[in-house]
């Protein structure tokens, strides 16, 4: 009687890696000297950061009049950039928390970089809030301080205050999740360290990790608890950001579809940025055996799904504007597509709705060049989406005599460039001094997801037959 068997899934770790190989390959970039490519990239990032920092201080010194804002368009690039960066910060927690709860093994190679991206993106988003205050030294006024500070109780009915609570909570939980996940790898780097300084620094940050069964059990419990706390945050943070607009009465903003629409768009842009970063890491640090085409294809499927949801949301907005019978609402959307900012609207539609549909092709989903290019296009499109929502809803209000156009100034652009300098400086420092791939979690999938298992790991001797023909070929 013949046995019916199912093929093993495509491997997530290729190259026949052992546990020692995983440690060696991923620790190499931490323990070695900085590469030429890293040094060049870091130098450029620092130069951009210094230029941007000078422009930000000049903005504070001169006031927000150096931006292109006017009486009609009071929000523009600043809030556009804020929402864009918060959106990018969504993919890290989604990969870490939700995919962990769903036991998706492909997350193990990309979660560390995605979590770091989340933290740095939220920091970049917060800088635009500080910039927009004009007087950042009074930022603590946004907190619910006791009356000993004076009458500083914030307006709890304002979604801008909800933003402060939601984003600070999201940042804190994401930071703890990222740091706790680093502990086993920090201990590995500590034990391999050759200098006393490195051993002391990594030893201090590893919090006395000893690798015992009790330590690992507590680590697993902690991961599940943090994943449970983080999962609602993935949905709530961008929902509350969308309330900045949805709770107003401005045509184009006053819509109930914004919360799910913003969350889908955030995941969409976040995964695109993860793809860009991971593809660069994969080549620069020679991690092709750990970040495989399977990981890239899986993320492209998420991009296709969320891009399609965003496309449906765009069409739903137009339908509801027509179905509402409110002429001002209808005009707001007709003006987006045919008004002075038509080019931004159609750039958004092309980048966010049309181009991601190319990922329905398996060949394109598994192409490095196509994936990198389309991920860049998606993030350009998502920036235009926020610009279209904010500026085109404001620049033509109820009174035609107050209609105005927004034109960005040098400082609008330079302050945006500052955020890129900050983001890539932080990310490059992370990629040099911390393992960019989670060694501990990758080792947990070697037995079940390796292309060619060594005898010491697989327990199958050379020449021994198993049900999977691909496995037989590799073993032999």
Short mmCIF file of C-alpha atoms in Angstrom, two decimals:
data_model
loop_
_atom_site.label_atom_id
_atom_site.label_comp_id
_atom_site.label_asym_id
_atom_site.label_seq_id
_atom_site.Cartn_x
_atom_site.Cartn_y
_atom_site.Cartn_z
CA UNK A 1 0.00 0.00 0.00
CA UNK A 2 1.43 3.38 -0.97
CA UNK A 3 1.64 6.14 1.62
CA UNK A 4 0.14 9.55 0.90
CA UNK A 5 2.52 12.33 1.92
CA UNK A 6 2.50 16.10 1.53
CA UNK A 7 5.51 18.08 0.39
CA UNK A 8 7.40 20.01 3.03
CA UNK A 9 7.08 23.77 2.70
CA UNK A 10 9.77 25.69 0.90
CA UNK A 11 12.68 26.18 3.35
CA UNK A 12 13.11 29.43 5.26
CA UNK A 13 16.82 28.82 5.88
CA UNK A 14 18.96 27.75 2.94
CA UNK A 15 22.56 26.63 2.60
CA UNK A 16 22.44 23.74 5.08
CA UNK A 17 23.18 25.95 8.07
CA UNK A 18 23.98 24.59 11.51
CA UNK A 19 23.38 26.40 14.79
CA UNK A 20 27.04 27.45 14.81
CA UNK A 21 26.70 28.82 11.27
CA UNK A 22 23.75 30.96 12.30
CA UNK A 23 25.71 32.45 15.19
CA UNK A 24 28.81 33.05 13.08
CA UNK A 25 27.02 34.56 10.06
CA UNK A 26 24.85 36.96 12.01
CA UNK A 27 27.45 37.97 14.64
CA UNK A 28 30.02 38.75 11.97
CA UNK A 29 28.82 42.29 11.23
CA UNK A 30 28.71 43.14 14.95
CA UNK A 31 32.16 41.81 15.80
CA UNK A 32 34.03 42.89 12.67
CA UNK A 33 35.22 46.31 11.59
CA UNK A 34 32.76 48.55 9.74
CA UNK A 35 32.63 47.78 6.05
CA UNK A 36 33.37 50.37 3.39
CA UNK A 37 29.72 50.45 2.30
CA UNK A 38 28.52 50.99 5.88
CA UNK A 39 31.03 53.78 6.45
CA UNK A 40 29.99 55.62 3.28
CA UNK A 41 26.27 55.25 4.06
CA UNK A 42 26.76 56.36 7.67
CA UNK A 43 28.80 59.41 6.63
CA UNK A 44 26.11 60.49 4.17
CA UNK A 45 23.38 59.99 6.79
CA UNK A 46 25.24 62.04 9.39
CA UNK A 47 25.86 64.87 6.92
CA UNK A 48 22.16 64.90 5.99
CA UNK A 49 21.23 64.81 9.69
CA UNK A 50 23.51 67.75 10.52
CA UNK A 51 22.11 69.80 7.63
CA UNK A 52 18.55 68.94 8.65
CA UNK A 53 19.25 69.74 12.32
CA UNK A 54 20.50 73.20 11.36
CA UNK A 55 17.31 73.78 9.33
CA UNK A 56 15.10 72.59 12.21
CA UNK A 57 16.79 74.98 14.65
CA UNK A 58 16.42 77.80 12.14
CA UNK A 59 12.71 76.92 11.85
CA UNK A 60 12.36 77.23 15.63
CA UNK A 61 14.42 80.42 15.71
CA UNK A 62 12.52 82.23 12.95
CA UNK A 63 9.12 80.64 13.58
CA UNK A 64 6.80 78.54 11.44
CA UNK A 65 6.49 81.40 8.96
CA UNK A 66 9.49 79.91 7.16
CA UNK A 67 7.17 77.07 6.04
CA UNK A 68 4.76 77.50 3.16
CA UNK A 69 1.67 77.54 5.40
CA UNK A 70 -0.98 80.24 5.01
CA UNK A 71 -4.33 81.19 6.57
CA UNK A 72 -6.21 78.60 4.54
CA UNK A 73 -3.70 75.73 4.55
CA UNK A 74 -2.62 75.57 8.18
CA UNK A 75 -1.49 71.95 7.98
CA UNK A 76 0.63 70.68 5.10
CA UNK A 77 4.01 68.96 4.89
CA UNK A 78 4.52 68.81 8.65
CA UNK A 79 1.42 66.74 9.40
CA UNK A 80 1.81 64.83 6.13
CA UNK A 81 5.27 63.71 7.23
CA UNK A 82 4.05 62.92 10.74
CA UNK A 83 1.29 60.60 9.52
CA UNK A 84 3.63 59.04 6.94
CA UNK A 85 6.27 58.15 9.53
CA UNK A 86 3.71 56.81 12.01
CA UNK A 87 2.34 54.60 9.23
CA UNK A 88 5.77 53.23 8.42
CA UNK A 89 6.16 52.34 12.09
CA UNK A 90 3.26 49.88 11.92
CA UNK A 91 4.87 46.94 10.16
CA UNK A 92 7.36 46.19 12.92
CA UNK A 93 4.76 45.51 15.58
CA UNK A 94 2.56 43.65 13.12
CA UNK A 95 5.43 41.29 12.20
CA UNK A 96 6.53 40.91 15.83
CA UNK A 97 3.20 40.61 17.60
CA UNK A 98 0.40 39.49 15.30
CA UNK A 99 2.50 37.07 13.25
CA UNK A 100 3.94 35.66 16.48
CA UNK A 101 0.44 34.98 17.80
CA UNK A 102 -0.43 33.31 14.49
CA UNK A 103 2.80 31.25 14.65
CA UNK A 104 4.10 32.45 11.29
CA UNK A 105 7.67 31.16 11.15
CA UNK A 106 8.75 33.38 8.25
CA UNK A 107 8.72 36.37 10.61
CA UNK A 108 11.86 35.18 12.43
CA UNK A 109 14.41 36.54 9.94
CA UNK A 110 12.85 39.98 9.44
CA UNK A 111 11.25 40.85 12.79
CA UNK A 112 14.38 42.38 14.37
CA UNK A 113 14.95 44.89 11.56
CA UNK A 114 11.21 45.64 11.36
CA UNK A 115 10.99 46.33 15.10
CA UNK A 116 13.99 48.66 14.92
CA UNK A 117 12.40 50.41 11.95
CA UNK A 118 9.22 50.91 14.01
CA UNK A 119 11.05 52.59 16.87
CA UNK A 120 13.09 54.89 14.64
CA UNK A 121 10.06 55.79 12.50
CA UNK A 122 8.03 56.78 15.58
CA UNK A 123 10.94 58.95 16.75
CA UNK A 124 10.97 60.66 13.34
CA UNK A 125 7.20 61.18 13.54
CA UNK A 126 7.54 62.75 17.00
CA UNK A 127 10.07 65.29 15.69
CA UNK A 128 7.39 66.78 13.42
CA UNK A 129 5.07 67.27 16.38
CA UNK A 130 7.87 69.13 18.16
CA UNK A 131 8.61 71.18 15.04
CA UNK A 132 4.96 72.13 14.62
CA UNK A 133 4.73 73.35 18.22
CA UNK A 134 7.10 76.17 17.38
CA UNK A 135 8.10 76.24 21.06
CA UNK A 136 9.28 72.67 21.73
CA UNK A 137 10.43 73.53 25.24
CA UNK A 138 6.72 73.65 26.16
CA UNK A 139 6.01 70.16 24.80
CA UNK A 140 5.21 68.91 28.30
CA UNK A 141 2.02 71.00 28.19
CA UNK A 142 0.49 68.19 26.14
CA UNK A 143 0.70 65.91 29.20
CA UNK A 144 -1.99 65.72 31.91
CA UNK A 145 0.07 67.54 34.52
CA UNK A 146 -1.19 68.34 38.05
CA UNK A 147 -2.42 71.85 38.75
CA UNK A 148 0.73 72.70 40.69
CA UNK A 149 2.12 73.52 37.23
CA UNK A 150 -0.72 75.96 36.64
CA UNK A 151 -3.92 75.43 34.65
CA UNK A 152 -2.40 72.98 32.19
CA UNK A 153 -5.06 70.28 32.11
CA UNK A 154 -5.30 69.19 28.51
CA UNK A 155 -8.54 68.88 26.54
CA UNK A 156 -9.28 65.18 26.72
CA UNK A 157 -11.89 65.58 23.98
CA UNK A 158 -9.20 66.47 21.46
CA UNK A 159 -7.82 63.68 19.24
CA UNK A 160 -4.49 65.53 19.24
CA UNK A 161 -4.20 64.66 22.94
CA UNK A 162 -5.25 61.08 22.20
CA UNK A 163 -2.32 61.03 19.75
CA UNK A 164 0.12 61.81 22.55
CA UNK A 165 -1.15 58.93 24.68
CA UNK A 166 -1.49 56.43 21.82
CA UNK A 167 1.90 57.07 20.22
CA UNK A 168 3.82 57.24 23.51
CA UNK A 169 2.23 53.93 24.57
CA UNK A 170 2.98 52.38 21.20
CA UNK A 171 6.58 53.55 21.33
CA UNK A 172 7.08 52.26 24.88
CA UNK A 173 5.63 48.80 24.20
CA UNK A 174 7.50 48.49 20.90
CA UNK A 175 10.77 49.49 22.55
CA UNK A 176 10.33 46.95 25.35
CA UNK A 177 9.36 44.22 22.85
CA UNK A 178 12.40 44.97 20.68
CA UNK A 179 14.80 45.10 23.64
CA UNK A 180 13.49 41.93 25.29
CA UNK A 181 13.86 40.09 21.98
CA UNK A 182 17.50 41.21 21.85
CA UNK A 183 18.48 39.65 25.19
CA UNK A 184 19.46 36.14 23.97
CA UNK A 185 21.47 37.59 21.10
CA UNK A 186 23.16 40.18 23.33
CA UNK A 187 24.22 37.34 25.62
CA UNK A 188 25.65 35.49 22.61
CA UNK A 189 27.66 38.56 21.58
CA UNK A 190 28.77 38.96 25.22
CA UNK A 191 30.05 35.40 25.40
CA UNK A 192 31.92 35.77 22.09
CA UNK A 193 33.41 39.19 22.90
CA UNK A 194 37.18 39.41 22.79
CA UNK A 195 37.67 42.75 24.51
CA UNK A 196 36.78 43.55 28.10
CA UNK A 197 34.92 46.69 27.05
CA UNK A 198 32.64 44.82 24.64
CA UNK A 199 32.09 42.03 27.15
CA UNK A 200 31.13 44.56 29.83
CA UNK A 201 28.79 46.62 27.60
CA UNK A 202 26.97 43.67 26.03
CA UNK A 203 26.95 41.91 29.41
CA UNK A 204 25.25 44.88 31.05
CA UNK A 205 22.60 45.10 28.34
CA UNK A 206 21.95 41.35 28.33
CA UNK A 207 20.66 41.66 31.93
CA UNK A 208 22.40 38.54 33.18
CA UNK A 209 20.91 36.18 30.60
CA UNK A 210 22.15 32.65 31.36
CA UNK A 211 20.23 30.52 28.86
CA UNK A 212 18.69 28.24 31.48
CA UNK A 213 15.38 26.48 30.92
CA UNK A 214 13.68 28.82 33.41
CA UNK A 215 15.09 31.87 31.62
CA UNK A 216 13.84 30.64 28.25
CA UNK A 217 10.40 29.80 29.70
CA UNK A 218 10.05 33.30 31.11
CA UNK A 219 11.26 34.74 27.83
CA UNK A 220 8.51 32.87 25.95
CA UNK A 221 5.84 33.97 28.45
CA UNK A 222 7.01 37.55 28.20
CA UNK A 223 6.95 37.46 24.38
CA UNK A 224 3.36 36.26 24.33
CA UNK A 225 2.25 38.84 26.90
CA UNK A 226 3.90 41.69 24.98
CA UNK A 227 2.47 40.37 21.71
CA UNK A 228 -0.98 40.42 23.29
CA UNK A 229 -0.47 44.01 24.46
CA UNK A 230 0.96 45.11 21.12
CA UNK A 231 -1.74 43.65 18.89
CA UNK A 232 -4.48 46.16 19.88
CA UNK A 233 -1.91 48.96 19.50
CA UNK A 234 -1.36 48.06 15.83
CA UNK A 235 -5.03 48.82 15.24
CA UNK A 236 -5.51 51.65 17.72
CA UNK A 237 -2.55 53.94 16.97
CA UNK A 238 -3.34 54.77 13.37
CA UNK A 239 -7.05 54.72 14.17
CA UNK A 240 -6.44 57.55 16.64
CA UNK A 241 -4.19 59.33 14.13
CA UNK A 242 -7.10 59.16 11.65
CA UNK A 243 -9.34 60.78 14.30
CA UNK A 244 -7.23 63.95 13.91
CA UNK A 245 -9.14 64.35 10.66
CA UNK A 246 -12.28 62.21 10.98
CA UNK A 247 -13.62 64.05 14.06
CA UNK A 248 -13.58 67.38 12.22
CA UNK A 249 -16.39 68.75 10.03
CA UNK A 250 -14.20 69.58 7.03
CA UNK A 251 -15.40 67.97 3.76
CA UNK A 252 -12.93 65.27 2.75
CA UNK A 253 -12.03 64.55 6.39
CA UNK A 254 -15.40 64.00 8.04
CA UNK A 255 -15.79 60.31 7.20
CA UNK A 256 -16.15 57.12 9.21
CA UNK A 257 -14.03 55.01 6.85
CA UNK A 258 -10.82 56.67 7.99
CA UNK A 259 -9.86 54.30 10.87
CA UNK A 260 -9.70 51.00 8.88
CA UNK A 261 -8.49 52.89 5.80
CA UNK A 262 -5.58 54.45 7.74
CA UNK A 263 -4.65 51.17 9.44
CA UNK A 264 -4.54 49.29 6.10
CA UNK A 265 -2.50 52.12 4.56
CA UNK A 266 -0.07 52.10 7.50
CA UNK A 267 0.56 48.36 7.18
CA UNK A 268 0.87 48.83 3.41
CA UNK A 269 3.58 51.51 3.66
CA UNK A 270 5.27 49.85 6.64
CA UNK A 271 5.80 46.56 4.84
CA UNK A 272 7.12 48.44 1.80
CA UNK A 273 9.75 50.15 3.95
CA UNK A 274 10.65 46.83 5.60
CA UNK A 275 11.22 45.39 2.13
CA UNK A 276 13.55 48.23 1.19
CA UNK A 277 15.62 47.89 4.37
CA UNK A 278 15.69 44.09 4.40
CA UNK A 279 16.75 43.83 0.76
CA UNK A 280 19.71 46.14 1.43
CA UNK A 281 20.67 44.26 4.62
CA UNK A 282 20.40 40.97 2.76
CA UNK A 283 23.06 41.99 0.24
CA UNK A 284 25.38 44.13 2.38
CA UNK A 285 25.65 41.60 5.23
CA UNK A 286 25.46 38.54 2.98
CA UNK A 287 22.36 37.12 4.65
CA UNK A 288 20.77 35.58 1.55
CA UNK A 289 20.49 32.21 3.32
CA UNK A 290 18.39 33.71 6.12
CA UNK A 291 16.34 36.37 4.31
CA UNK A 292 15.20 34.22 1.40
CA UNK A 293 12.83 34.71 -1.49
CA UNK A 294 10.16 33.07 0.66
CA UNK A 295 10.34 35.93 3.17
CA UNK A 296 10.26 38.50 0.39
CA UNK A 297 7.31 36.82 -1.33
CA UNK A 298 5.34 36.55 1.92
CA UNK A 299 5.75 40.27 2.59
CA UNK A 300 4.77 41.07 -0.99
CA UNK A 301 1.53 39.15 -0.46
CA UNK A 302 0.75 41.36 2.54
CA UNK A 303 1.53 44.45 0.43
CA UNK A 304 -0.84 43.19 -2.29
CA UNK A 305 -3.64 42.57 0.22
CA UNK A 306 -3.35 45.90 2.03
CA UNK A 307 -2.85 47.78 -1.25
CA UNK A 308 -6.12 46.30 -2.53
CA UNK A 309 -7.90 47.33 0.69
CA UNK A 310 -6.58 50.88 0.27
CA UNK A 311 -7.81 50.89 -3.34
CA UNK A 312 -11.30 49.85 -2.23
CA UNK A 313 -11.22 52.62 0.40
CA UNK A 314 -10.41 55.22 -2.27
CA UNK A 315 -13.41 54.12 -4.34
CA UNK A 316 -15.65 53.95 -1.26
CA UNK A 317 -14.78 57.56 -0.43
CA UNK A 318 -15.99 58.71 -3.83
CA UNK A 319 -19.15 56.62 -3.57
CA UNK A 320 -20.04 57.94 -0.10
CA UNK A 321 -19.34 61.53 -1.20
CA UNK A 322 -21.89 61.04 -4.00
CA UNK A 323 -24.34 59.00 -1.95
CA UNK A 324 -24.37 61.53 0.90
CA UNK A 325 -25.98 64.16 -1.33
CA UNK A 326 -23.81 66.85 0.28
CA UNK A 327 -22.51 69.10 -2.48
CA UNK A 328 -19.51 70.25 -0.45
CA UNK A 329 -18.42 66.66 0.15
CA UNK A 330 -18.82 65.81 -3.52
CA UNK A 331 -16.85 68.89 -4.55
CA UNK A 332 -13.99 68.03 -2.17
CA UNK A 333 -13.42 64.71 -3.97
CA UNK A 334 -14.00 66.04 -7.49
CA UNK A 335 -11.49 68.79 -6.69
CA UNK A 336 -8.93 66.16 -5.63
CA UNK A 337 -9.12 64.38 -8.97
CA UNK A 338 -9.53 67.37 -11.30
CA UNK A 339 -8.45 70.46 -9.35
CA UNK A 340 -5.05 72.15 -9.11
CA UNK A 341 -3.57 69.21 -7.20
CA UNK A 342 -4.79 66.59 -9.69
CA UNK A 343 -1.20 65.46 -10.27
CA UNK A 344 -0.79 64.50 -6.61
CA UNK A 345 -4.09 62.58 -6.62
CA UNK A 346 -3.26 60.57 -9.73
CA UNK A 347 0.29 59.92 -8.50
CA UNK A 348 -1.32 58.49 -5.35
CA UNK A 349 -3.75 56.32 -7.34
CA UNK A 350 -1.01 55.04 -9.66
CA UNK A 351 1.48 54.23 -6.92
CA UNK A 352 -0.95 52.77 -4.37
CA UNK A 353 -3.61 51.04 -6.42
CA UNK A 354 -2.23 50.15 -9.85
CA UNK A 355 1.45 49.27 -9.31
CA UNK A 356 0.96 46.88 -6.33
CA UNK A 357 -1.29 44.72 -8.52
CA UNK A 358 1.86 43.66 -10.36
CA UNK A 359 2.58 41.47 -7.33
CA UNK A 360 -0.15 39.08 -8.47
CA UNK A 361 2.60 37.75 -10.75
CA UNK A 362 4.72 35.20 -8.89
CA UNK A 363 7.77 36.10 -10.98
CA UNK A 364 7.52 39.75 -9.91
CA UNK A 365 6.80 38.81 -6.27
CA UNK A 366 10.04 36.83 -6.20
CA UNK A 367 12.14 39.38 -8.10
CA UNK A 368 14.55 41.41 -5.98
CA UNK A 369 14.70 44.34 -8.40
CA UNK A 370 10.93 44.52 -8.89
CA UNK A 371 10.28 44.21 -5.17
CA UNK A 372 12.71 46.99 -4.24
CA UNK A 373 11.41 49.29 -6.99
CA UNK A 374 7.73 48.75 -6.25
CA UNK A 375 8.32 49.17 -2.50
CA UNK A 376 9.86 52.59 -3.15
CA UNK A 377 6.91 53.45 -5.40
CA UNK A 378 4.45 52.40 -2.69
CA UNK A 379 6.04 54.68 -0.10
CA UNK A 380 6.05 57.58 -2.54
CA UNK A 381 2.38 56.91 -3.19
CA UNK A 382 1.55 56.73 0.53
CA UNK A 383 3.24 60.09 1.11
CA UNK A 384 1.10 61.56 -1.68
CA UNK A 385 -1.99 59.99 -0.08
CA UNK A 386 -1.43 61.91 3.16
CA UNK A 387 -0.62 65.09 1.21
CA UNK A 388 -3.81 64.76 -0.84
CA UNK A 389 -5.99 64.12 2.21
CA UNK A 390 -4.58 67.07 4.14
CA UNK A 391 -3.86 69.80 1.60
CA UNK A 392 -6.62 69.30 -0.98
CA UNK A 393 -9.25 69.22 1.77
CA UNK A 394 -8.03 72.56 3.15
CA UNK A 395 -6.96 74.69 0.21
CA UNK A 396 -10.54 75.30 -1.02
CA UNK A 397 -13.00 75.88 1.80
CA UNK A 398 -16.56 77.26 1.88
CA UNK A 399 -15.50 80.81 0.95
CA UNK A 400 -13.97 81.05 -2.56
CA UNK A 401 -12.25 84.34 -1.72
CA UNK A 402 -10.10 82.49 0.83
CA UNK A 403 -9.02 79.72 -1.54
CA UNK A 404 -5.24 79.38 -1.62
CA UNK A 405 -2.46 77.12 -2.86
CA UNK A 406 0.25 75.57 -0.74
CA UNK A 407 3.80 75.81 -2.05
CA UNK A 408 6.54 74.13 0.02
CA UNK A 409 9.55 76.24 0.91
CA UNK A 410 13.17 75.19 1.33
CA UNK A 411 12.52 74.62 5.04
CA UNK A 412 9.51 72.39 4.43
CA UNK A 413 11.72 70.19 2.31
CA UNK A 414 14.81 70.44 4.53
CA UNK A 415 12.90 69.52 7.69
CA UNK A 416 11.60 66.44 5.86
CA UNK A 417 15.16 65.59 4.79
CA UNK A 418 16.19 65.91 8.45
CA UNK A 419 13.88 63.01 9.33
CA UNK A 420 15.57 60.79 6.73
CA UNK A 421 19.00 61.67 8.11
CA UNK A 422 17.83 60.83 11.62
CA UNK A 423 16.17 57.58 10.57
CA UNK A 424 19.07 56.18 8.57
CA UNK A 425 21.68 57.30 11.10
CA UNK A 426 19.84 55.39 13.83
CA UNK A 427 19.22 52.37 11.60
CA UNK A 428 22.85 52.17 10.49
CA UNK A 429 24.05 52.34 14.09
CA UNK A 430 21.63 49.56 14.95
CA UNK A 431 22.80 47.41 12.04
CA UNK A 432 26.44 47.75 13.09
CA UNK A 433 26.27 47.24 16.85
CA UNK A 434 23.31 44.84 17.18
CA UNK A 435 22.40 41.63 15.31
CA UNK A 436 20.03 42.58 12.47
CA UNK A 437 18.54 39.07 12.36
CA UNK A 438 17.16 37.33 15.45
CA UNK A 439 19.65 34.48 15.93
CA UNK A 440 17.69 32.78 18.69
CA UNK A 441 14.45 32.64 16.70
CA UNK A 442 16.10 31.60 13.44
CA UNK A 443 17.64 28.65 15.29
CA UNK A 444 14.16 27.54 16.35
CA UNK A 445 13.09 27.06 12.72
CA UNK A 446 16.21 25.27 11.45
CA UNK A 447 14.89 21.80 12.19
CA UNK A 448 11.56 22.35 10.48
CA UNK A 449 12.47 24.91 7.81
CA UNK A 450 16.04 24.25 6.66
CA UNK A 451 16.79 23.40 3.05
CA UNK A 452 19.46 20.85 3.85
CA UNK A 453 19.69 19.66 7.43
CA UNK A 454 23.05 18.50 8.81
CA UNK A 455 23.02 15.09 10.45
CA UNK A 456 23.61 16.60 13.89
CA UNK A 457 20.48 18.72 13.49
CA UNK A 458 18.17 16.59 11.36
CA UNK A 459 18.84 13.23 12.94
CA UNK A 460 18.82 11.65 9.45
CA UNK A 461 21.98 9.88 8.39
CA UNK A 462 23.34 10.15 4.86
CA UNK A 463 21.55 7.78 2.52
CA UNK A 464 18.58 7.35 4.85
CA UNK A 465 15.27 7.81 3.03
CA UNK A 466 12.41 10.05 4.16
CA UNK A 467 9.08 10.90 2.61
CA UNK A 468 10.08 14.22 1.03
CA UNK A 469 12.02 13.73 -2.25
CA UNK A 470 13.64 17.17 -2.02
CA UNK A 471 14.95 16.32 1.42
CA UNK A 472 16.31 12.97 0.13
CA UNK A 473 18.27 14.71 -2.59
CA UNK A 474 19.82 17.17 -0.13
CA UNK A 475 20.73 14.55 2.44
CA UNK A 476 22.37 12.36 -0.15
#
